[in-house]
JSON list of C-alpha atoms in Angstrom, two decimals:
[
{"chain": "T", "resi": 143, "resn": "MET", "atom": "CA", "xyz": [120.68, 122.14, 81.82]},
{"chain": "T", "resi": 144, "resn": "PHE", "atom": "CA", "xyz": [119.44, 121.56, 85.96]},
{"chain": "T", "resi": 145, "resn": "LYS", "atom": "CA", "xyz": [121.57, 119.21, 88.47]},
{"chain": "T", "resi": 146, "resn": "PHE", "atom": "CA", "xyz": [120.62, 117.73, 92.30]},
{"chain": "T", "resi": 147, "resn": "SER", "atom": "CA", "xyz": [122.03, 119.00, 95.44]},
{"chain": "T", "resi": 148, "resn": "LYS", "atom": "CA", "xyz": [123.82, 116.98, 97.90]},
{"chain": "T", "resi": 149, "resn": "ARG", "atom": "CA", "xyz": [120.52, 116.22, 99.51]},
{"chain": "T", "resi": 150, "resn": "SER", "atom": "CA", "xyz": [118.94, 114.78, 96.49]},
{"chain": "T", "resi": 151, "resn": "ILE", "atom": "CA", "xyz": [122.46, 112.23, 95.65]},
{"chain": "T", "resi": 152, "resn": "THR", "atom": "CA", "xyz": [122.44, 111.42, 98.91]},
{"chain": "T", "resi": 153, "resn": "SER", "atom": "CA", "xyz": [118.56, 109.87, 99.22]},
{"chain": "T", "resi": 154, "resn": "LEU", "atom": "CA", "xyz": [118.72, 108.04, 95.38]},
{"chain": "T", "resi": 155, "resn": "LEU", "atom": "CA", "xyz": [121.88, 106.10, 96.04]},
{"chain": "T", "resi": 156, "resn": "THR", "atom": "CA", "xyz": [119.57, 104.59, 98.73]},
{"chain": "T", "resi": 157, "resn": "CYS", "atom": "CA", "xyz": [117.54, 103.52, 95.66]},
{"chain": "T", "resi": 158, "resn": "GLU", "atom": "CA", "xyz": [117.43, 100.39, 93.33]},
{"chain": "T", "resi": 159, "resn": "GLU", "atom": "CA", "xyz": [119.82, 101.29, 90.61]},
{"chain": "T", "resi": 160, "resn": "ALA", "atom": "CA", "xyz": [116.83, 101.82, 87.44]},
{"chain": "T", "resi": 161, "resn": "LEU", "atom": "CA", "xyz": [115.38, 104.80, 89.42]},
{"chain": "T", "resi": 162, "resn": "GLN", "atom": "CA", "xyz": [118.13, 106.55, 90.24]},
{"chain": "T", "resi": 163, "resn": "LYS", "atom": "CA", "xyz": [119.18, 106.11, 86.70]},
{"chain": "T", "resi": 164, "resn": "LEU", "atom": "CA", "xyz": [116.09, 107.37, 85.83]},
{"chain": "T", "resi": 165, "resn": "ALA", "atom": "CA", "xyz": [116.04, 110.51, 88.40]},
{"chain": "T", "resi": 166, "resn": "LYS", "atom": "CA", "xyz": [118.71, 111.34, 86.53]},
{"chain": "T", "resi": 167, "resn": "THR", "atom": "CA", "xyz": [118.57, 111.00, 83.37]},
{"chain": "T", "resi": 168, "resn": "ALA", "atom": "CA", "xyz": [114.33, 112.58, 83.24]},
{"chain": "T", "resi": 169, "resn": "LEU", "atom": "CA", "xyz": [116.48, 115.24, 84.55]},
{"chain": "T", "resi": 170, "resn": "GLU", "atom": "CA", "xyz": [118.50, 116.37, 81.90]},
{"chain": "T", "resi": 171, "resn": "THR", "atom": "CA", "xyz": [115.10, 116.90, 79.91]},
{"chain": "T", "resi": 172, "resn": "SER", "atom": "CA", "xyz": [113.17, 117.74, 82.84]},
{"chain": "T", "resi": 173, "resn": "PRO", "atom": "CA", "xyz": [110.63, 121.07, 81.87]},
{"chain": "T", "resi": 174, "resn": "LYS", "atom": "CA", "xyz": [111.22, 121.99, 85.25]},
{"chain": "T", "resi": 175, "resn": "ASP", "atom": "CA", "xyz": [113.82, 122.10, 88.63]},
{"chain": "T", "resi": 176, "resn": "PHE", "atom": "CA", "xyz": [112.89, 119.30, 90.65]},
{"chain": "T", "resi": 177, "resn": "THR", "atom": "CA", "xyz": [114.62, 117.73, 93.99]},
{"chain": "T", "resi": 178, "resn": "ILE", "atom": "CA", "xyz": [114.59, 114.61, 95.37]},
{"chain": "T", "resi": 179, "resn": "ILE", "atom": "CA", "xyz": [113.55, 114.23, 98.70]},
{"chain": "T", "resi": 180, "resn": "CYS", "atom": "CA", "xyz": [113.39, 110.81, 100.03]},
{"chain": "T", "resi": 181, "resn": "GLY", "atom": "CA", "xyz": [114.37, 108.00, 99.11]},
{"chain": "T", "resi": 182, "resn": "TYR", "atom": "CA", "xyz": [115.01, 104.76, 101.70]},
{"chain": "T", "resi": 183, "resn": "ARG", "atom": "CA", "xyz": [112.69, 105.39, 104.32]},
{"chain": "T", "resi": 184, "resn": "SER", "atom": "CA", "xyz": [113.01, 103.52, 107.95]},
{"chain": "T", "resi": 185, "resn": "LYS", "atom": "CA", "xyz": [110.53, 102.60, 110.29]},
{"chain": "T", "resi": 186, "resn": "ALA", "atom": "CA", "xyz": [111.08, 105.82, 112.71]},
{"chain": "T", "resi": 187, "resn": "GLY", "atom": "CA", "xyz": [110.46, 107.63, 109.09]},
{"chain": "T", "resi": 188, "resn": "GLN", "atom": "CA", "xyz": [107.16, 105.58, 107.39]},
{"chain": "T", "resi": 189, "resn": "ASP", "atom": "CA", "xyz": [106.41, 105.31, 111.33]},
{"chain": "T", "resi": 190, "resn": "ALA", "atom": "CA", "xyz": [106.42, 109.68, 110.09]},
{"chain": "T", "resi": 191, "resn": "ALA", "atom": "CA", "xyz": [105.13, 109.28, 107.39]},
{"chain": "T", "resi": 192, "resn": "VAL", "atom": "CA", "xyz": [101.85, 107.60, 108.07]},
{"chain": "T", "resi": 193, "resn": "ALA", "atom": "CA", "xyz": [101.74, 110.13, 111.19]},
{"chain": "T", "resi": 194, "resn": "ARG", "atom": "CA", "xyz": [101.94, 113.16, 108.95]},
{"chain": "T", "resi": 195, "resn": "GLY", "atom": "CA", "xyz": [99.86, 111.85, 106.39]},
{"chain": "T", "resi": 196, "resn": "ASP", "atom": "CA", "xyz": [101.76, 111.36, 103.64]},
{"chain": "T", "resi": 197, "resn": "SER", "atom": "CA", "xyz": [101.76, 107.74, 103.50]},
{"chain": "T", "resi": 198, "resn": "GLN", "atom": "CA", "xyz": [98.60, 104.96, 104.24]},
{"chain": "T", "resi": 199, "resn": "LEU", "atom": "CA", "xyz": [100.97, 101.68, 104.83]},
{"chain": "T", "resi": 200, "resn": "LYS", "atom": "CA", "xyz": [102.94, 100.53, 107.68]},
{"chain": "T", "resi": 201, "resn": "PHE", "atom": "CA", "xyz": [106.54, 99.86, 108.19]},
{"chain": "T", "resi": 202, "resn": "PRO", "atom": "CA", "xyz": [107.21, 97.76, 106.41]},
{"chain": "T", "resi": 203, "resn": "THR", "atom": "CA", "xyz": [104.77, 97.50, 103.68]},
{"chain": "T", "resi": 204, "resn": "SER", "atom": "CA", "xyz": [105.83, 100.59, 101.93]},
{"chain": "T", "resi": 205, "resn": "LYS", "atom": "CA", "xyz": [108.78, 100.93, 98.54]},
{"chain": "T", "resi": 206, "resn": "HIS", "atom": "CA", "xyz": [110.14, 103.29, 100.36]},
{"chain": "T", "resi": 207, "resn": "ASN", "atom": "CA", "xyz": [111.58, 100.72, 103.20]},
{"chain": "T", "resi": 208, "resn": "LYS", "atom": "CA", "xyz": [112.90, 98.17, 100.84]},
{"chain": "T", "resi": 209, "resn": "PHE", "atom": "CA", "xyz": [117.02, 98.02, 100.71]},
{"chain": "T", "resi": 210, "resn": "PRO", "atom": "CA", "xyz": [117.52, 99.06, 98.12]},
{"chain": "T", "resi": 211, "resn": "SER", "atom": "CA", "xyz": [114.66, 101.92, 97.67]},
{"chain": "T", "resi": 212, "resn": "GLN", "atom": "CA", "xyz": [111.87, 100.61, 95.00]},
{"chain": "T", "resi": 213, "resn": "ALA", "atom": "CA", "xyz": [110.40, 104.55, 95.28]},
{"chain": "T", "resi": 214, "resn": "PHE", "atom": "CA", "xyz": [112.26, 108.05, 95.81]},
{"chain": "T", "resi": 215, "resn": "ASP", "atom": "CA", "xyz": [109.79, 110.55, 96.78]},
{"chain": "T", "resi": 216, "resn": "PHE", "atom": "CA", "xyz": [110.64, 114.15, 93.95]},
{"chain": "T", "resi": 217, "resn": "VAL", "atom": "CA", "xyz": [108.35, 117.27, 94.48]},
{"chain": "T", "resi": 218, "resn": "PRO", "atom": "CA", "xyz": [109.59, 120.83, 91.81]},
{"chain": "T", "resi": 219, "resn": "TYR", "atom": "CA", "xyz": [111.45, 124.02, 92.26]},
{"chain": "T", "resi": 220, "resn": "PRO", "atom": "CA", "xyz": [111.80, 125.65, 94.08]},
{"chain": "T", "resi": 221, "resn": "LEU", "atom": "CA", "xyz": [109.24, 124.35, 96.04]},
{"chain": "T", "resi": 222, "resn": "ASP", "atom": "CA", "xyz": [104.95, 124.63, 95.71]},
{"chain": "T", "resi": 223, "resn": "TRP", "atom": "CA", "xyz": [103.23, 122.23, 97.60]},
{"chain": "T", "resi": 224, "resn": "LYS", "atom": "CA", "xyz": [99.91, 123.61, 96.51]},
{"chain": "T", "resi": 225, "resn": "ASP", "atom": "CA", "xyz": [101.67, 123.38, 92.87]},
{"chain": "T", "resi": 226, "resn": "ILE", "atom": "CA", "xyz": [99.55, 120.49, 91.40]},
{"chain": "T", "resi": 227, "resn": "ASP", "atom": "CA", "xyz": [100.13, 121.59, 87.88]},
{"chain": "T", "resi": 228, "resn": "SER", "atom": "CA", "xyz": [104.39, 121.50, 88.88]},
{"chain": "T", "resi": 229, "resn": "PHE", "atom": "CA", "xyz": [104.32, 117.95, 90.31]},
{"chain": "T", "resi": 230, "resn": "LYS", "atom": "CA", "xyz": [102.17, 116.64, 87.65]},
{"chain": "T", "resi": 231, "resn": "GLU", "atom": "CA", "xyz": [104.65, 118.08, 84.88]},
{"chain": "T", "resi": 232, "resn": "ILE", "atom": "CA", "xyz": [106.89, 116.22, 86.23]},
{"chain": "T", "resi": 233, "resn": "GLY", "atom": "CA", "xyz": [105.34, 113.02, 87.64]},
{"chain": "T", "resi": 234, "resn": "GLU", "atom": "CA", "xyz": [104.08, 112.64, 83.32]},
{"chain": "T", "resi": 235, "resn": "HIS", "atom": "CA", "xyz": [107.84, 113.89, 82.70]},
{"chain": "T", "resi": 236, "resn": "ILE", "atom": "CA", "xyz": [109.27, 110.88, 84.30]},
{"chain": "T", "resi": 237, "resn": "LEU", "atom": "CA", "xyz": [107.14, 108.64, 83.48]},
{"chain": "T", "resi": 238, "resn": "ASP", "atom": "CA", "xyz": [107.75, 109.74, 80.07]},
{"chain": "T", "resi": 239, "resn": "THR", "atom": "CA", "xyz": [111.44, 109.17, 79.94]},
{"chain": "T", "resi": 240, "resn": "TRP", "atom": "CA", "xyz": [111.23, 105.88, 82.30]},
{"chain": "T", "resi": 241, "resn": "ASP", "atom": "CA", "xyz": [109.05, 104.44, 78.89]},
{"chain": "T", "resi": 242, "resn": "THR", "atom": "CA", "xyz": [112.28, 105.38, 76.89]},
{"chain": "T", "resi": 243, "resn": "MET", "atom": "CA", "xyz": [115.18, 103.86, 78.98]},
{"chain": "T", "resi": 244, "resn": "GLU", "atom": "CA", "xyz": [116.25, 99.42, 78.29]},
{"chain": "T", "resi": 245, "resn": "GLU", "atom": "CA", "xyz": [115.31, 99.29, 82.55]},
{"chain": "T", "resi": 246, "resn": "SER", "atom": "CA", "xyz": [111.69, 99.62, 81.68]},
{"chain": "T", "resi": 247, "resn": "SER", "atom": "CA", "xyz": [111.76, 95.65, 80.35]},
{"chain": "T", "resi": 248, "resn": "ASP", "atom": "CA", "xyz": [112.54, 94.86, 84.06]},
{"chain": "T", "resi": 249, "resn": "TRP", "atom": "CA", "xyz": [110.36, 97.28, 85.97]},
{"chain": "T", "resi": 250, "resn": "ASP", "atom": "CA", "xyz": [107.61, 98.34, 86.25]},
{"chain": "T", "resi": 251, "resn": "ILE", "atom": "CA", "xyz": [106.83, 101.33, 87.19]},
{"chain": "T", "resi": 252, "resn": "GLU", "atom": "CA", "xyz": [104.05, 103.80, 89.19]},
{"chain": "T", "resi": 253, "resn": "TRP", "atom": "CA", "xyz": [102.98, 107.95, 89.42]},
{"chain": "T", "resi": 254, "resn": "GLY", "atom": "CA", "xyz": [100.57, 108.42, 93.01]},
{"chain": "T", "resi": 255, "resn": "GLY", "atom": "CA", "xyz": [99.17, 110.81, 91.24]},
{"chain": "T", "resi": 256, "resn": "HIS", "atom": "CA", "xyz": [97.28, 108.09, 89.51]},
{"chain": "T", "resi": 257, "resn": "TRP", "atom": "CA", "xyz": [96.63, 106.62, 92.49]},
{"chain": "T", "resi": 258, "resn": "ARG", "atom": "CA", "xyz": [92.55, 106.99, 92.94]},
{"chain": "T", "resi": 259, "resn": "SER", "atom": "CA", "xyz": [91.31, 107.07, 96.36]},
{"chain": "T", "resi": 260, "resn": "PHE", "atom": "CA", "xyz": [95.15, 108.86, 97.69]},
{"chain": "T", "resi": 261, "resn": "LYS", "atom": "CA", "xyz": [96.96, 110.91, 95.25]},
{"chain": "T", "resi": 262, "resn": "ASP", "atom": "CA", "xyz": [100.82, 111.05, 96.34]},
{"chain": "T", "resi": 263, "resn": "TYR", "atom": "CA", "xyz": [102.09, 113.20, 94.26]},
{"chain": "T", "resi": 264, "resn": "PRO", "atom": "CA", "xyz": [105.42, 112.99, 94.85]},
{"chain": "T", "resi": 265, "resn": "HIS", "atom": "CA", "xyz": [105.86, 108.89, 94.22]},
{"chain": "T", "resi": 266, "resn": "ILE", "atom": "CA", "xyz": [107.16, 107.65, 92.18]},
{"chain": "T", "resi": 267, "resn": "GLN", "atom": "CA", "xyz": [107.99, 103.65, 91.99]},
{"chain": "T", "resi": 268, "resn": "ILE", "atom": "CA", "xyz": [108.81, 100.99, 90.70]},
{"chain": "T", "resi": 269, "resn": "THR", "atom": "CA", "xyz": [108.41, 96.45, 90.90]},
{"chain": "T", "resi": 270, "resn": "ARG", "atom": "CA", "xyz": [109.57, 94.54, 89.66]},
{"chain": "T", "resi": 271, "resn": "ARG", "atom": "CA", "xyz": [108.53, 91.80, 86.82]},
{"chain": "T", "resi": 272, "resn": "ASN", "atom": "CA", "xyz": [108.53, 88.09, 86.82]},
{"chain": "T", "resi": 273, "resn": "ASN", "atom": "CA", "xyz": [110.02, 87.38, 83.72]},
{"chain": "T", "resi": 274, "resn": "GLY", "atom": "CA", "xyz": [110.64, 83.88, 84.41]}
]
């Protein structure tokens, strides 16, 4: 069984509780180890992500810019940015895990690997449903 590092836990603690639970539950049953590299992103962090080409959204429009964050970024461990198949395997596993969770009735989930114009394989985000 895999365990999150201190860095992953610190990043997760900046996220919505539903995302924290999702990441922990997904890791418990994951076929591969993964780490969380980002939760909340400040203006400086978002500006840097845009400059690197890791994001297309200016502050404060990213789900990472809300506090608590409505997004996290994961990477397979050990990290190999070119191993897209590992990102896909973990991304799909996270989505499958979400479908089994009680929180899925209150939130919609998206994985950046499913986006058409900008593939963001490390990115998971949630949006609160309007149930009222």
